[in-house]
Amino acid sequence: MTNLPVHGGDLALWSALRRHTQARIGLGRAGAALPTRHRLELQAAHAAARDAVHSPFAPDTVAAALPGTPTVRVRSAAPDRLTYLQRPDLGRRLHPTDRAHLPAGEWDVVFVIADGLSSRAVHEHAAAVVHATAARLDDTWRLAPVVLAEQARVALGDDIAHAMGAAAVVVLVGERPGMSAADSLGAYLTHAPQPGITTDAHRNCLSNIRPPLGLPYETAATKLTALLTRARELGHSGVDLKDETALTESAADQLPR
């Protein structure tokens, strides 16, 4: 919000600037308050964020978007949504019954699709990211069945990968909704995760995957593939593993054409 006048030519200026950002800028005022239109837009955004947090996860919807891909469904130790929101620690633990259903093997990577704080983000974007990333990995990669995790947080992937014997895990999770985005998907890569030991410093994160306003699927998949490949070469992920795809693209742009 701003105290600058928004009349005449200023209206056109702010309107032009708003095309480049989802931030609420140059909204003006009606008396001492926001104009009613912008106040209603703010309330609608708040309602969308609340709906994203509380909407139930639909694993059948995600599985249907992954035809031909084996899937496994698990729950965290949080028995319901209210407990999940109040007890973050339970969202990081695998339900003991479901642990026994996970197929163990010599997997190179397991993709975990977790509802997190926005089932909407997962329903709309997760399957496309799995498809695009798997298509970029060559035949040397042994891909585990995709795990669909309910009431799950990022660290639940550590438990899942450890139980399955996977060398790396990519957790695709619904991010905390904001007032400008309720459908933002995050991707967290962890190499050699250890439940209770691995910290956020051992992870690499791609955020705001949500075309057309956020990161496109193809770009996210290219970055994930590069990070997975480099993590396997180095034997670790996290703060010492950098995304170099932007540097590669920049160097390519400077080559003579």
mmCIF file of C-alpha atoms in Angstrom:
data_model
loop_
_atom_site.group_PDB
_atom_site.id
_atom_site.type_symbol
_atom_site.label_atom_id
_atom_site.label_comp_id
_atom_site.label_asym_id
_atom_site.label_seq_id
_atom_site.Cartn_x
_atom_site.Cartn_y
_atom_site.Cartn_z
ATOM 1 C CA MET A 1 0.000 0.000 0.000
ATOM 2 C CA THR A 2 1.188 3.531 -0.647
ATOM 3 C CA ASN A 3 0.244 7.094 0.239
ATOM 4 C CA LEU A 4 1.123 8.333 -3.239
ATOM 5 C CA PRO A 5 -1.771 9.751 -5.205
ATOM 6 C CA VAL A 6 -3.214 7.403 -7.773
ATOM 7 C CA HIS A 7 -5.153 9.680 -10.041
ATOM 8 C CA GLY A 8 -4.840 10.451 -13.718
ATOM 9 C CA GLY A 9 -1.468 9.461 -15.112
ATOM 10 C CA ASP A 10 -0.470 7.798 -11.840
ATOM 11 C CA LEU A 11 -3.208 5.211 -12.300
ATOM 12 C CA ALA A 12 -1.685 4.214 -15.625
ATOM 13 C CA LEU A 13 1.817 4.132 -14.091
ATOM 14 C CA TRP A 14 0.844 1.836 -11.203
ATOM 15 C CA SER A 15 -1.209 -0.329 -13.517
ATOM 16 C CA ALA A 16 1.840 -0.798 -15.746
ATOM 17 C CA LEU A 17 4.090 -1.626 -12.783
ATOM 18 C CA ARG A 18 1.622 -4.166 -11.400
ATOM 19 C CA ARG A 19 2.010 -6.215 -14.576
ATOM 20 C CA HIS A 20 5.550 -7.068 -13.422
ATOM 21 C CA THR A 21 4.779 -8.200 -9.863
ATOM 22 C CA GLN A 22 2.117 -9.883 -7.787
ATOM 23 C CA ALA A 23 2.927 -7.547 -4.901
ATOM 24 C CA ARG A 24 0.100 -5.210 -3.987
ATOM 25 C CA ILE A 25 1.532 -1.846 -4.980
ATOM 26 C CA GLY A 26 -0.068 1.492 -5.717
ATOM 27 C CA LEU A 27 -3.481 0.485 -4.423
ATOM 28 C CA GLY A 28 -4.386 3.993 -3.308
ATOM 29 C CA ARG A 29 -7.005 4.728 -0.690
ATOM 30 C CA ALA A 30 -10.652 5.553 -0.245
ATOM 31 C CA GLY A 31 -10.743 7.942 2.682
ATOM 32 C CA ALA A 32 -8.538 6.369 5.357
ATOM 33 C CA ALA A 33 -8.859 2.794 4.053
ATOM 34 C CA LEU A 34 -8.101 0.637 1.049
ATOM 35 C CA PRO A 35 -10.477 1.011 -1.864
ATOM 36 C CA THR A 36 -13.240 -1.575 -1.476
ATOM 37 C CA ARG A 37 -12.167 -3.491 -4.582
ATOM 38 C CA HIS A 38 -8.654 -4.069 -3.243
ATOM 39 C CA ARG A 39 -9.964 -4.883 0.236
ATOM 40 C CA LEU A 40 -12.191 -7.583 -1.257
ATOM 41 C CA GLU A 41 -9.269 -8.936 -3.311
ATOM 42 C CA LEU A 42 -7.199 -9.167 -0.120
ATOM 43 C CA GLN A 43 -9.973 -11.034 1.679
ATOM 44 C CA ALA A 44 -10.324 -13.419 -1.273
ATOM 45 C CA ALA A 45 -6.578 -14.124 -1.228
ATOM 46 C CA HIS A 46 -6.731 -14.817 2.503
ATOM 47 C CA ALA A 47 -9.630 -17.205 1.987
ATOM 48 C CA ALA A 48 -7.736 -19.027 -0.789
ATOM 49 C CA ALA A 49 -4.724 -19.446 1.504
ATOM 50 C CA ARG A 50 -6.878 -20.895 4.286
ATOM 51 C CA ASP A 51 -8.580 -23.260 1.848
ATOM 52 C CA ALA A 52 -5.197 -24.453 0.560
ATOM 53 C CA VAL A 53 -4.036 -25.306 4.083
ATOM 54 C CA HIS A 54 -7.204 -27.135 5.106
ATOM 55 C CA SER A 55 -8.205 -28.848 1.840
ATOM 56 C CA PRO A 56 -7.707 -32.621 2.137
ATOM 57 C CA PHE A 57 -5.004 -34.432 0.198
ATOM 58 C CA ALA A 58 -6.353 -36.580 -2.649
ATOM 59 C CA PRO A 59 -3.724 -39.235 -3.440
ATOM 60 C CA ASP A 60 -6.046 -40.827 -6.020
ATOM 61 C CA THR A 61 -5.918 -37.578 -8.021
ATOM 62 C CA VAL A 62 -2.114 -37.552 -8.010
ATOM 63 C CA ALA A 63 -1.839 -41.268 -8.792
ATOM 64 C CA ALA A 64 -4.219 -40.833 -11.743
ATOM 65 C CA ALA A 65 -1.900 -38.156 -13.119
ATOM 66 C CA LEU A 66 0.996 -40.659 -13.019
ATOM 67 C CA PRO A 67 -0.235 -43.436 -15.341
ATOM 68 C CA GLY A 68 2.202 -46.327 -15.610
ATOM 69 C CA THR A 69 4.173 -45.147 -12.579
ATOM 70 C CA PRO A 70 3.993 -47.367 -9.486
ATOM 71 C CA THR A 71 2.930 -45.501 -6.366
ATOM 72 C CA VAL A 72 2.829 -46.254 -2.646
ATOM 73 C CA ARG A 73 0.702 -44.390 -0.104
ATOM 74 C CA VAL A 74 1.856 -43.601 3.404
ATOM 75 C CA ARG A 75 0.829 -41.432 6.322
ATOM 76 C CA SER A 76 2.854 -39.518 8.827
ATOM 77 C CA ALA A 77 2.376 -39.999 12.560
ATOM 78 C CA ALA A 78 -0.086 -37.068 12.608
ATOM 79 C CA PRO A 79 -3.563 -38.689 12.741
ATOM 80 C CA ASP A 80 -5.504 -35.697 11.361
ATOM 81 C CA ARG A 81 -5.104 -32.186 9.924
ATOM 82 C CA LEU A 82 -5.544 -30.314 13.195
ATOM 83 C CA THR A 83 -2.885 -32.411 14.905
ATOM 84 C CA TYR A 84 -0.623 -32.018 11.885
ATOM 85 C CA LEU A 85 -0.834 -28.235 12.148
ATOM 86 C CA GLN A 86 -0.313 -28.187 15.910
ATOM 87 C CA ARG A 87 2.431 -30.866 16.060
ATOM 88 C CA PRO A 88 4.986 -30.327 13.257
ATOM 89 C CA ASP A 89 7.186 -33.050 14.756
ATOM 90 C CA LEU A 90 4.565 -35.729 14.010
ATOM 91 C CA GLY A 91 4.501 -34.692 10.349
ATOM 92 C CA ARG A 92 8.180 -35.622 10.139
ATOM 93 C CA ARG A 93 7.689 -39.205 11.407
ATOM 94 C CA LEU A 94 6.499 -42.124 9.324
ATOM 95 C CA HIS A 95 3.425 -44.024 10.523
ATOM 96 C CA PRO A 96 4.754 -47.340 11.886
ATOM 97 C CA THR A 97 2.178 -49.431 10.018
ATOM 98 C CA ASP A 98 2.914 -47.797 6.675
ATOM 99 C CA ARG A 99 6.663 -48.205 7.069
ATOM 100 C CA ALA A 100 6.244 -51.952 6.531
ATOM 101 C CA HIS A 101 4.556 -51.354 3.145
ATOM 102 C CA LEU A 102 7.472 -49.486 1.606
ATOM 103 C CA PRO A 103 9.405 -51.575 -0.952
ATOM 104 C CA ALA A 104 13.100 -51.753 -0.043
ATOM 105 C CA GLY A 105 15.681 -51.943 -2.813
ATOM 106 C CA GLU A 106 18.840 -50.467 -4.261
ATOM 107 C CA TRP A 107 17.113 -47.289 -5.409
ATOM 108 C CA ASP A 108 19.077 -44.263 -6.578
ATOM 109 C CA VAL A 109 16.254 -41.850 -5.870
ATOM 110 C CA VAL A 110 12.725 -41.844 -4.533
ATOM 111 C CA PHE A 111 10.226 -39.083 -5.304
ATOM 112 C CA VAL A 112 7.914 -38.278 -2.391
ATOM 113 C CA ILE A 113 4.794 -36.214 -3.066
ATOM 114 C CA ALA A 114 3.748 -34.676 0.256
ATOM 115 C CA ASP A 115 0.686 -32.529 0.918
ATOM 116 C CA GLY A 116 2.540 -30.120 3.227
ATOM 117 C CA LEU A 117 0.612 -26.883 3.674
ATOM 118 C CA SER A 118 -1.077 -26.767 0.280
ATOM 119 C CA SER A 119 -2.742 -29.841 -1.190
ATOM 120 C CA ARG A 120 -3.824 -27.625 -4.071
ATOM 121 C CA ALA A 121 -0.200 -27.074 -5.105
ATOM 122 C CA VAL A 122 0.467 -30.803 -5.026
ATOM 123 C CA HIS A 123 -2.664 -31.683 -6.995
ATOM 124 C CA GLU A 124 -1.913 -29.122 -9.705
ATOM 125 C CA HIS A 125 1.858 -29.404 -10.150
ATOM 126 C CA ALA A 126 3.565 -32.436 -8.538
ATOM 127 C CA ALA A 127 2.878 -35.093 -11.191
ATOM 128 C CA ALA A 128 4.141 -32.846 -13.993
ATOM 129 C CA VAL A 129 7.430 -32.245 -12.158
ATOM 130 C CA VAL A 130 7.925 -35.987 -11.568
ATOM 131 C CA HIS A 131 7.235 -36.719 -15.252
ATOM 132 C CA ALA A 132 9.606 -34.025 -16.515
ATOM 133 C CA THR A 133 12.424 -34.963 -14.128
ATOM 134 C CA ALA A 134 12.191 -38.719 -14.655
ATOM 135 C CA ALA A 135 12.317 -38.148 -18.413
ATOM 136 C CA ARG A 136 15.660 -36.368 -18.019
ATOM 137 C CA LEU A 137 17.348 -39.076 -15.908
ATOM 138 C CA ASP A 138 19.204 -41.695 -17.969
ATOM 139 C CA ASP A 139 19.018 -45.473 -17.639
ATOM 140 C CA THR A 140 21.652 -45.594 -14.901
ATOM 141 C CA TRP A 141 19.105 -44.202 -12.429
ATOM 142 C CA ARG A 142 17.019 -46.748 -10.530
ATOM 143 C CA LEU A 143 13.799 -44.954 -9.645
ATOM 144 C CA ALA A 144 11.770 -46.168 -6.677
ATOM 145 C CA PRO A 145 7.977 -46.181 -6.738
ATOM 146 C CA VAL A 146 6.623 -42.690 -6.123
ATOM 147 C CA VAL A 147 5.487 -42.287 -2.518
ATOM 148 C CA LEU A 148 2.300 -40.288 -1.835
ATOM 149 C CA ALA A 149 2.504 -39.012 1.731
ATOM 150 C CA GLU A 150 -0.389 -37.591 3.754
ATOM 151 C CA GLN A 151 -0.012 -35.054 6.603
ATOM 152 C CA ALA A 152 3.645 -34.874 5.649
ATOM 153 C CA ARG A 153 6.477 -32.383 6.065
ATOM 154 C CA VAL A 154 9.798 -32.282 4.234
ATOM 155 C CA ALA A 155 11.766 -34.312 6.795
ATOM 156 C CA LEU A 156 9.379 -37.260 6.391
ATOM 157 C CA GLY A 157 11.296 -37.923 3.182
ATOM 158 C CA ASP A 158 14.371 -38.809 5.251
ATOM 159 C CA ASP A 159 12.435 -41.545 7.022
ATOM 160 C CA ILE A 160 10.942 -42.842 3.759
ATOM 161 C CA ALA A 161 14.262 -42.932 1.900
ATOM 162 C CA HIS A 162 15.969 -44.665 4.807
ATOM 163 C CA ALA A 163 13.235 -47.310 5.017
ATOM 164 C CA MET A 164 13.410 -47.970 1.254
ATOM 165 C CA GLY A 165 17.197 -47.924 1.004
ATOM 166 C CA ALA A 166 17.192 -44.994 -1.455
ATOM 167 C CA ALA A 167 20.421 -43.040 -1.934
ATOM 168 C CA ALA A 168 18.547 -39.768 -2.458
ATOM 169 C CA VAL A 169 15.075 -38.355 -1.974
ATOM 170 C CA VAL A 170 13.211 -35.548 -3.706
ATOM 171 C CA VAL A 171 10.243 -34.293 -1.685
ATOM 172 C CA LEU A 172 7.673 -32.340 -3.679
ATOM 173 C CA VAL A 173 5.629 -30.490 -1.078
ATOM 174 C CA GLY A 174 2.918 -27.860 -0.959
ATOM 175 C CA GLU A 175 4.481 -24.650 0.348
ATOM 176 C CA ARG A 176 2.981 -22.385 2.970
ATOM 177 C CA PRO A 177 0.393 -20.260 1.101
ATOM 178 C CA GLY A 178 0.919 -16.520 0.957
ATOM 179 C CA MET A 179 -1.383 -13.663 0.033
ATOM 180 C CA SER A 180 -0.229 -13.814 -3.579
ATOM 181 C CA ALA A 181 0.166 -17.581 -4.108
ATOM 182 C CA ALA A 182 -1.787 -20.495 -2.652
ATOM 183 C CA ASP A 183 -0.546 -23.094 -5.151
ATOM 184 C CA SER A 184 3.239 -22.896 -4.807
ATOM 185 C CA LEU A 185 5.135 -26.208 -4.940
ATOM 186 C CA GLY A 186 8.586 -26.748 -3.425
ATOM 187 C CA ALA A 187 11.122 -29.461 -4.315
ATOM 188 C CA TYR A 188 13.665 -30.532 -1.674
ATOM 189 C CA LEU A 189 16.597 -32.753 -2.683
ATOM 190 C CA THR A 190 18.539 -34.629 -0.004
ATOM 191 C CA HIS A 191 21.392 -37.071 -0.695
ATOM 192 C CA ALA A 192 21.982 -39.881 1.831
ATOM 193 C CA PRO A 193 19.316 -38.653 4.279
ATOM 194 C CA GLN A 194 19.486 -39.848 7.871
ATOM 195 C CA PRO A 195 16.304 -39.528 10.000
ATOM 196 C CA GLY A 196 16.917 -37.314 13.008
ATOM 197 C CA ILE A 197 20.401 -36.336 11.819
ATOM 198 C CA THR A 198 19.889 -34.644 8.468
ATOM 199 C CA THR A 199 19.189 -30.918 8.769
ATOM 200 C CA ASP A 200 17.952 -28.293 6.339
ATOM 201 C CA ALA A 201 21.597 -27.433 5.612
ATOM 202 C CA HIS A 202 21.869 -30.835 3.893
ATOM 203 C CA ARG A 203 19.059 -30.069 1.435
ATOM 204 C CA ASN A 204 18.742 -28.171 -1.832
ATOM 205 C CA CYS A 205 15.447 -26.445 -2.497
ATOM 206 C CA LEU A 206 13.634 -25.236 -5.588
ATOM 207 C CA SER A 207 10.719 -23.021 -4.633
ATOM 208 C CA ASN A 208 7.667 -21.432 -6.250
ATOM 209 C CA ILE A 209 7.092 -24.081 -8.931
ATOM 210 C CA ARG A 210 3.750 -22.987 -10.377
ATOM 211 C CA PRO A 211 3.587 -21.995 -14.025
ATOM 212 C CA PRO A 212 2.804 -19.618 -15.556
ATOM 213 C CA LEU A 213 3.517 -17.172 -12.695
ATOM 214 C CA GLY A 214 6.265 -19.174 -10.987
ATOM 215 C CA LEU A 215 9.008 -21.602 -12.029
ATOM 216 C CA PRO A 216 8.022 -23.648 -15.135
ATOM 217 C CA TYR A 217 8.002 -27.461 -14.890
ATOM 218 C CA GLU A 218 10.716 -27.867 -17.522
ATOM 219 C CA THR A 219 13.066 -25.441 -15.782
ATOM 220 C CA ALA A 220 12.478 -27.093 -12.409
ATOM 221 C CA ALA A 221 13.118 -30.545 -13.898
ATOM 222 C CA THR A 222 16.346 -29.410 -15.568
ATOM 223 C CA LYS A 223 17.629 -27.944 -12.305
ATOM 224 C CA LEU A 224 16.590 -31.008 -10.295
ATOM 225 C CA THR A 225 18.284 -33.371 -12.744
ATOM 226 C CA ALA A 226 21.503 -31.361 -12.614
ATOM 227 C CA LEU A 227 21.440 -31.256 -8.810
ATOM 228 C CA LEU A 228 20.716 -34.996 -8.532
ATOM 229 C CA THR A 229 23.548 -35.840 -10.915
ATOM 230 C CA ARG A 230 26.032 -33.582 -9.162
ATOM 231 C CA ALA A 231 24.967 -34.828 -5.707
ATOM 232 C CA ARG A 232 25.620 -38.407 -6.789
ATOM 233 C CA GLU A 233 29.091 -37.414 -8.041
ATOM 234 C CA LEU A 234 29.984 -35.493 -4.874
ATOM 235 C CA GLY A 235 28.277 -37.822 -2.410
ATOM 236 C CA HIS A 236 26.406 -35.009 -0.680
ATOM 237 C CA SER A 237 23.774 -32.321 -1.095
ATOM 238 C CA GLY A 238 23.056 -29.063 0.735
ATOM 239 C CA VAL A 239 24.952 -25.824 1.110
ATOM 240 C CA ASP A 240 28.048 -27.158 -0.702
ATOM 241 C CA LEU A 241 26.030 -28.190 -3.745
ATOM 242 C CA LYS A 242 25.228 -25.264 -6.031
ATOM 243 C CA ASP A 243 22.762 -24.911 -8.869
ATOM 244 C CA GLU A 244 25.023 -24.228 -11.848
ATOM 245 C CA THR A 245 22.374 -24.439 -14.545
ATOM 246 C CA ALA A 246 21.981 -20.642 -14.620
ATOM 247 C CA LEU A 247 25.742 -20.243 -15.181
ATOM 248 C CA THR A 248 25.607 -22.797 -17.987
ATOM 249 C CA GLU A 249 22.726 -20.980 -19.641
ATOM 250 C CA SER A 250 24.532 -17.639 -19.258
ATOM 251 C CA ALA A 251 27.714 -19.016 -20.835
ATOM 252 C CA ALA A 252 25.726 -20.521 -23.700
ATOM 253 C CA ASP A 253 24.096 -17.159 -24.351
ATOM 254 C CA GLN A 254 27.548 -15.609 -24.847
ATOM 255 C CA LEU A 255 28.668 -18.105 -27.497
ATOM 256 C CA PRO A 256 28.826 -16.760 -31.082
ATOM 257 C CA ARG A 257 25.766 -17.719 -33.090
#
